[in-house]
Amino acid sequence: MTSEPITRNITTQSWFDQARFVPPDVIFALTAQYVADKSPKKVNLGQGTYRDEHGNSWVLPSVRESRKLLAQELNHEYLPIVGLADFRKEAAKLALGSELFQKQEDKLATCQSLSGTGALHLAGLLLRACKTPLPKVYIPEPTWSNHHQVFSSLGFQCQSFRYYNPETKDLDIDSYYSALKSAEPDSVFIIHACAHNPTGCDPSKEQWQELARLFKERQLFPLFDAAYLGFNSGHVDNDAFAIRLFIEEMNLEAGVCLSFAKNMGLYGERVGCFLLATSTEEAAVKTQSMLEMLQRSEVSNPPAYGAKIASTILADATLRGLGMTICLVASGAPGTWDHLIRQSGMFGFLGLSPSVVLKLREKYHIYMADNSRISIAGLNRENVEYVGQSITDCLKQE
């Protein structure tokens, strides 16, 4: 007796059928559109990178000199788990200043990171491991899109608070104060140390003083995102004012997430550092050990080349002085543009409607975020007049 073969309808399945589709990152998708555009007049004001007059990536003179100095002794050995020691020391000195660094050194925990994103992620991992229950993370609105993604992916509840007033096109400081006063003790606040992304609107020194007072009074934890030290005003001491105020004058524990992608133009090298200022030497030792464990489990150890470039520049006063200044002049367009002068840093809000942004993209091949956030670094002598005239034409057609 022969048995009949068993036949069945088998539907092909994947372990990942339950995966959800996530839309592309809007800025990287915008860059892809720009790259695919064949127009010779195209302008990219989306992604924040230095460009020359031909739209190509521009390498800072300090980076060129640093690479020459490194060329003969460069090797490809692993770095320690927490990164290049000289880089971590110089990065901390940059953020705190030499005098405060010497006072605080024994109460610091530092770890080299994969740029600012990696520093924020390390901060989140450390906070998650040290605080039960998880604190709420307050994030300004608007902000850099990755702030929400980093902390929500780690399980934190993220709460937005209004930072920018679109009517006055300026910082809404009263809303900021109100958010601090209503937050539960031990809550975490993400703070743009300077050159707020995307608005370009920063608190004044007097407003920083009041903010610091409220942080101390309400027992809140400040986590600084410091991606533009030295780039914003041209002076690191000015740009790091809030960091040093919170740590030295207010004697607060604080986290500082440093990135050297923008202020050194080291985008693809992913050079960053997480710095934690604690209140005791014991806390620093413990958190340093935890950062080493967390880093080992995530990336094992960080990349070396960019950190060596950055360390060489930071340790050399001459190389540190090789900077740049970017200026945008807008004229002839309807409406008032005073807000552009108030804004600072690499990014700024033009305050254009979505329809104007779309028209600029489709008709004039000028690419910017839908909310009219632009990277000032995308402007140069060759395109600034074209961009200004195109914006004027679009506004007159509205």
mmCIF file of N, CA and C in Angstrom, residues 5-11:
data_model
loop_
_atom_site.group_PDB
_atom_site.id
_atom_site.type_symbol
_atom_site.label_atom_id
_atom_site.label_comp_id
_atom_site.label_asym_id
_atom_site.label_seq_id
_atom_site.Cartn_x
_atom_site.Cartn_y
_atom_site.Cartn_z
ATOM 1 N N PRO A 5 1.304 11.468 -1.201
ATOM 2 C CA PRO A 5 2.113 12.575 -0.658
ATOM 3 C C PRO A 5 1.219 13.653 -0.061
ATOM 4 N N ILE A 6 1.654 14.194 1.018
ATOM 5 C CA ILE A 6 0.886 15.246 1.677
ATOM 6 C C ILE A 6 1.193 16.578 1.015
ATOM 7 N N THR A 7 0.169 17.227 0.574
ATOM 8 C CA THR A 7 0.360 18.553 -0.027
ATOM 9 C C THR A 7 -0.334 19.579 0.850
ATOM 10 N N ARG A 8 0.286 20.744 0.962
ATOM 11 C CA ARG A 8 -0.308 21.810 1.773
ATOM 12 C C ARG A 8 0.053 23.159 1.152
ATOM 13 N N ASN A 9 -0.813 24.084 1.411
ATOM 14 C CA ASN A 9 -0.541 25.440 0.943
ATOM 15 C C ASN A 9 0.360 26.149 1.960
ATOM 16 N N ILE A 10 1.539 26.426 1.525
ATOM 17 C CA ILE A 10 2.497 27.076 2.416
ATOM 18 C C ILE A 10 2.678 28.525 1.990
ATOM 19 N N THR A 11 2.358 29.422 2.875
ATOM 20 C CA THR A 11 2.531 30.852 2.598
ATOM 21 C C THR A 11 3.889 31.284 3.135
#
